[in-house]
Coordinates of C-alpha atoms (C1' of nucleotides) in Angstrom, one line a residue:
Chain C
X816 CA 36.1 20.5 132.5
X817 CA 35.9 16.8 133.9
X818 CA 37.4 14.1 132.2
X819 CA 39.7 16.6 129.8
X820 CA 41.6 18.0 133.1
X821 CA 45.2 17.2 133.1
X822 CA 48.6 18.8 134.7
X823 CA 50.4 20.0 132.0
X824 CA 48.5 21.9 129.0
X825 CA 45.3 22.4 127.7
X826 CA 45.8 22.9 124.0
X827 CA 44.2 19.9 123.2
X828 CA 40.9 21.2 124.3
X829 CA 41.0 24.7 123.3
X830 CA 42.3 23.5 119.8
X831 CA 38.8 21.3 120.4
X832 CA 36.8 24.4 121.0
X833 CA 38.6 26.0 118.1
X834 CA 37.6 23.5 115.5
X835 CA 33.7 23.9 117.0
X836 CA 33.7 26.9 116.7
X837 CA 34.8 26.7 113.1
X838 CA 31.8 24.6 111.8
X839 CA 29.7 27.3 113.5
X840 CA 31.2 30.0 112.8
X841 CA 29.5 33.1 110.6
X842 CA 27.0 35.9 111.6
X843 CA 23.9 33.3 111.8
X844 CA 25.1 29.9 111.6
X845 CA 23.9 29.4 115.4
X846 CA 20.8 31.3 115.0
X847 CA 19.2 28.4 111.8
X848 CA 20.7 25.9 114.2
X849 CA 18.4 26.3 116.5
X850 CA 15.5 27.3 114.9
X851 CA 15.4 24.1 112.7
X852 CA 16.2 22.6 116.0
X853 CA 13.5 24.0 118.3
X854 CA 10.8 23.2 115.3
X855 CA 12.5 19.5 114.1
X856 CA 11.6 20.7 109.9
X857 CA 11.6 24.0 109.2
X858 CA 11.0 25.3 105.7
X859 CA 13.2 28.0 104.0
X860 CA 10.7 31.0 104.3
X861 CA 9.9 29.9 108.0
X862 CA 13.9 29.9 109.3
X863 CA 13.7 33.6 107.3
X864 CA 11.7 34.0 109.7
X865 CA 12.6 33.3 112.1
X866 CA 15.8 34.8 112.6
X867 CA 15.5 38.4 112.5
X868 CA 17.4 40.5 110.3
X869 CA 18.8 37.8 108.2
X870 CA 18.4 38.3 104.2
X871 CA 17.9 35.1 102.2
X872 CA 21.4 35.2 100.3
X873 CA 23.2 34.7 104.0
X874 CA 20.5 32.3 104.8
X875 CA 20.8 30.5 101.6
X876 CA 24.7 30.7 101.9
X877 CA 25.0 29.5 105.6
X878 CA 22.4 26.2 104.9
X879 CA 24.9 25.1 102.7
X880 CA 27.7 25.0 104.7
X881 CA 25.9 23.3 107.5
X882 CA 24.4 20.6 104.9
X883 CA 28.1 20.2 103.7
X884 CA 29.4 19.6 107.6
X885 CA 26.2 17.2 107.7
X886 CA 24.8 19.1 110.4
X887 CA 21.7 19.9 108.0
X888 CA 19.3 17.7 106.1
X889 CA 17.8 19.5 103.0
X890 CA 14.2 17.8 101.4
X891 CA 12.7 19.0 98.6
X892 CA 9.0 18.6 98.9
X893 CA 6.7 17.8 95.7
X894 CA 4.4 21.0 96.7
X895 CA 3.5 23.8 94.4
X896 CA 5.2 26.4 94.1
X897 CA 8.0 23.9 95.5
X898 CA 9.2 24.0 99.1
X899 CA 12.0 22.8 101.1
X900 CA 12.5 21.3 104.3
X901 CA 15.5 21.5 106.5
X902 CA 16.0 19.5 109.3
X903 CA 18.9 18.4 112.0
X904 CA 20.9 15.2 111.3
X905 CA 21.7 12.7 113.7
X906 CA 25.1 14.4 114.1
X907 CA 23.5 17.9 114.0
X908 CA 21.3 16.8 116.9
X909 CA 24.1 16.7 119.1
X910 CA 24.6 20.0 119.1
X911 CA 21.5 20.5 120.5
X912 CA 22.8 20.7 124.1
X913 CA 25.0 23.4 123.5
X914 CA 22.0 25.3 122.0
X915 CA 19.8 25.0 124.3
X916 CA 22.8 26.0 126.7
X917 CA 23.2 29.0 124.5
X918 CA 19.9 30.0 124.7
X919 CA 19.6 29.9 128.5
X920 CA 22.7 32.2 128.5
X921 CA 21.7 34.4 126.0
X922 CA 18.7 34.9 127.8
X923 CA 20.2 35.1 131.2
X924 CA 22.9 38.0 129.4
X925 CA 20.2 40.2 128.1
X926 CA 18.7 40.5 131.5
X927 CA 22.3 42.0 132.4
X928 CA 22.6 44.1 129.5
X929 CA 19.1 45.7 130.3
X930 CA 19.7 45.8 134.2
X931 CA 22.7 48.2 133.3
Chain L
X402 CA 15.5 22.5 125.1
X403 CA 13.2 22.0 128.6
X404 CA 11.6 25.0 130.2
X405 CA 11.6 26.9 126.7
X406 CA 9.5 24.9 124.7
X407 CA 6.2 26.5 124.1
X408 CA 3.5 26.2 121.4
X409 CA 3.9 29.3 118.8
X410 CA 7.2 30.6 118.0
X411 CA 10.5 29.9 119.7
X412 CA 11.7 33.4 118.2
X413 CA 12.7 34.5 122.3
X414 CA 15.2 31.5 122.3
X415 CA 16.7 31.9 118.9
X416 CA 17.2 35.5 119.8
X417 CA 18.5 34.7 122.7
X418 CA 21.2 32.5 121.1
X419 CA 22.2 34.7 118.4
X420 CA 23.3 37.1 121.1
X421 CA 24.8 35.0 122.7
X422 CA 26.9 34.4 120.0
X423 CA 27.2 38.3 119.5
X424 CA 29.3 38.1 122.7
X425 CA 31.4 35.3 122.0
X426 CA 31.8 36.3 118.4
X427 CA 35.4 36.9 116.4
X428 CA 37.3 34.2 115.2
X429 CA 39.1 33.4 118.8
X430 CA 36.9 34.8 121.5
X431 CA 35.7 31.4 122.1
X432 CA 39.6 30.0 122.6
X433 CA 40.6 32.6 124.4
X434 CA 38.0 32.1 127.0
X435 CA 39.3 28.4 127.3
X436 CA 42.4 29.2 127.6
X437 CA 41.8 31.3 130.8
X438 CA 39.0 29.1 132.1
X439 CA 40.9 25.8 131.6
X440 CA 44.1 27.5 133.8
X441 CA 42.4 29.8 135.7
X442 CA 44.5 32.7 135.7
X443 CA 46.9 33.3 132.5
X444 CA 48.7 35.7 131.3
X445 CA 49.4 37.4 127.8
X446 CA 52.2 35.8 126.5
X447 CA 50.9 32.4 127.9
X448 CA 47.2 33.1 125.6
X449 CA 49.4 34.0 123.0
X450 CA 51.1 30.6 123.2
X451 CA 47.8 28.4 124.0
X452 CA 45.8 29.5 120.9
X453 CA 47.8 28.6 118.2
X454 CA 47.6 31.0 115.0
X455 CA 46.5 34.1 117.0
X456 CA 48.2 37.4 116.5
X457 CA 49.0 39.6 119.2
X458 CA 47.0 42.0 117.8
X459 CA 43.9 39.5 117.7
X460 CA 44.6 38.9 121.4
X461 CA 45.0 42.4 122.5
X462 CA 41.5 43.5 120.4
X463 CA 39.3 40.7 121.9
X464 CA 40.9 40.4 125.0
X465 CA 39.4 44.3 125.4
X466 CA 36.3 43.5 123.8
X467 CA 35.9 40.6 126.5
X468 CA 36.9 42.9 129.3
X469 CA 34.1 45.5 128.0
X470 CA 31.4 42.7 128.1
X471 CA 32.6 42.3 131.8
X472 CA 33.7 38.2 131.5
X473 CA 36.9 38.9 131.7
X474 CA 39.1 41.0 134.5
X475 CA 42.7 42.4 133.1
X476 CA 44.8 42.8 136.2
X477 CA 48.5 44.5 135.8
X478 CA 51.0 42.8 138.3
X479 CA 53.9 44.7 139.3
X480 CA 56.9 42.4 137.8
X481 CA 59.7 43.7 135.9
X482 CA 59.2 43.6 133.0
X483 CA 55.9 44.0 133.7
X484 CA 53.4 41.3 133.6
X485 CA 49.1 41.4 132.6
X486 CA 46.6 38.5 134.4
X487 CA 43.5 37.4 132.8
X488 CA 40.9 36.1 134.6
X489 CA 37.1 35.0 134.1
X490 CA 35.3 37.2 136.1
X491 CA 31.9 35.7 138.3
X492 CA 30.2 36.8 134.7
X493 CA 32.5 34.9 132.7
X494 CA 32.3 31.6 134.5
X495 CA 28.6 31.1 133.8
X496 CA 30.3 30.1 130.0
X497 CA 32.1 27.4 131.5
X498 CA 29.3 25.0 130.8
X499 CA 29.1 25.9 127.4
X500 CA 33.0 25.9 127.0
X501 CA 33.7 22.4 127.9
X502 CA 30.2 21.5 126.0
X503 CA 32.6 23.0 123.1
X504 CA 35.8 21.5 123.8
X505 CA 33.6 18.1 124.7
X506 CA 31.7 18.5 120.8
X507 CA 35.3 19.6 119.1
X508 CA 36.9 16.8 119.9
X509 CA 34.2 14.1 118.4
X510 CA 33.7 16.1 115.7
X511 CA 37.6 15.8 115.3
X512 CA 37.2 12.4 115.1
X513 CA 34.6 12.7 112.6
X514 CA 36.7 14.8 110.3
X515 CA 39.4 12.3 110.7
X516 CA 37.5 9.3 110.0
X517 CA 36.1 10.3 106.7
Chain V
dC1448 C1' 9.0 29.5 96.9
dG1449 C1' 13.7 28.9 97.2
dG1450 C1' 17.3 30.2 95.5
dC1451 C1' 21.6 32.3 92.5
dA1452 C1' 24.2 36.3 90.3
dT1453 C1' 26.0 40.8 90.7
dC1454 C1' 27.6 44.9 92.7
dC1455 C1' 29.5 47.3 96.3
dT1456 C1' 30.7 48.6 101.1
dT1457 C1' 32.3 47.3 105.4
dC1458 C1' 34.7 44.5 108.4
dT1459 C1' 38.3 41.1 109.5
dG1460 C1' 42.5 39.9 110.4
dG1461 C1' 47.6 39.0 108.9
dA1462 C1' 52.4 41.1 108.6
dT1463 C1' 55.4 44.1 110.2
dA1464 C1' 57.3 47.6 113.0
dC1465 C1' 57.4 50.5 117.0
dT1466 C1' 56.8 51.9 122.2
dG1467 C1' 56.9 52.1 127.5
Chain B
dC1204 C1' 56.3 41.8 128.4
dA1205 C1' 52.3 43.7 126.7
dG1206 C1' 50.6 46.0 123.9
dT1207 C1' 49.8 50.0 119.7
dA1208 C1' 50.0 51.7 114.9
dT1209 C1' 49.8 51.2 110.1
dC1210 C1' 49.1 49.1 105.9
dC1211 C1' 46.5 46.3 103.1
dA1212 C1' 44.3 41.9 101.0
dG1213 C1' 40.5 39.3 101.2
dA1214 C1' 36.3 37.8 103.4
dA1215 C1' 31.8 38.9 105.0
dG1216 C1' 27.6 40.4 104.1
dG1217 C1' 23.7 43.9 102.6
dA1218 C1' 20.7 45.4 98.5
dT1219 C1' 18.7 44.4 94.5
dG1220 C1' 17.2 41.8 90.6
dC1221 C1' 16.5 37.5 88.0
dC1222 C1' 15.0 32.7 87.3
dG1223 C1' 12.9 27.9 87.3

DNA sequence: CGGCATCCTTCTGGATACTG
DNA sequence: CAGTATCCAGAAGGATGCCG
């Protein structure tokens, strides 16, 4: 909360968490995230991968829209059959706190769920 | 990423994020959790008014799906007309990292936007 | 390999109106 | 005030097949 506290309202903020939210919103978006994130490059059959249950049109889809927000570099490499390399942008990598946060929590909640 | 990183396959984390993001999924779970972490203890009417563009509906429907997934705690207080408290339960507060991380990214990103 | 196109079903969520 | 009920449009997303 720190610096954003004030008296009166906290729109500003949760209109902040709002438009986050927005960039990462969709069924996987968080999922590629961090699996080019945890690997640096990540080719298109590896982040198919690696996040289970995930079928190439959503994966194909979601790339987009995170190369589009510049959140996601895309590199076609000169191999044959061609492949192609995603990795984080600068600006992408700055999300990697909140993934890693994310991943700790997730974690953490599972534990819960399977305690039940 | 710290105590995660490993050699082969970070497919624990990235599961671990996406659900994560199962929990906190819908298009204003995220806000509405804001909303009653930045104040603490809010009530219906005053969600309704802090996440701008949300439907009462919405509210009610995630609100519920919130209080299932135990981070959130509905109390009834006996006003007339009658009154309903949110609050983040113990559960509910371990998000609060992640929630200002949010708010925190949102608003550069904001600036980002802006600045193009 | 890394997509795009198409079809089709399910889910999301807005608008509006009604209840205790 | 704090919801619930209904109706309905459009988005999300799975399955399958094709293509350079």
């Amino acid at each position: 909360m720190t610096e954003y506290e004030c008296q009166s309202g906290h729109k500003t903020e949760i209109m902040a968490v709002h438009d986050a939210m927005d960039v990462l919103n969709g069924k996987w978006k968080v999922s590629i995230i961090s699996s080019i994130c945890y690997y640096s490059k990540r080719r298109f059959s590896d982040i198919l991968n690696d996040v289970q249950g995930i079928s190439n049109k959503m994966l194909s889809k979601e790339l987009k829209e995170l190369e589009i927000n510049k959140l996601v570099k895309r590199t076609v490499l000169d191999t044959q059959p061609i492949s192609v390399q995603y990795q984080l942008t600068e600006y992408g990598m700055t999300l990697q706190t909140i993934i890693s946060n994310l991943a700790e929590w997730g974690i953490q909640h599972r534990k819960v769920i399977i305690g039940k």
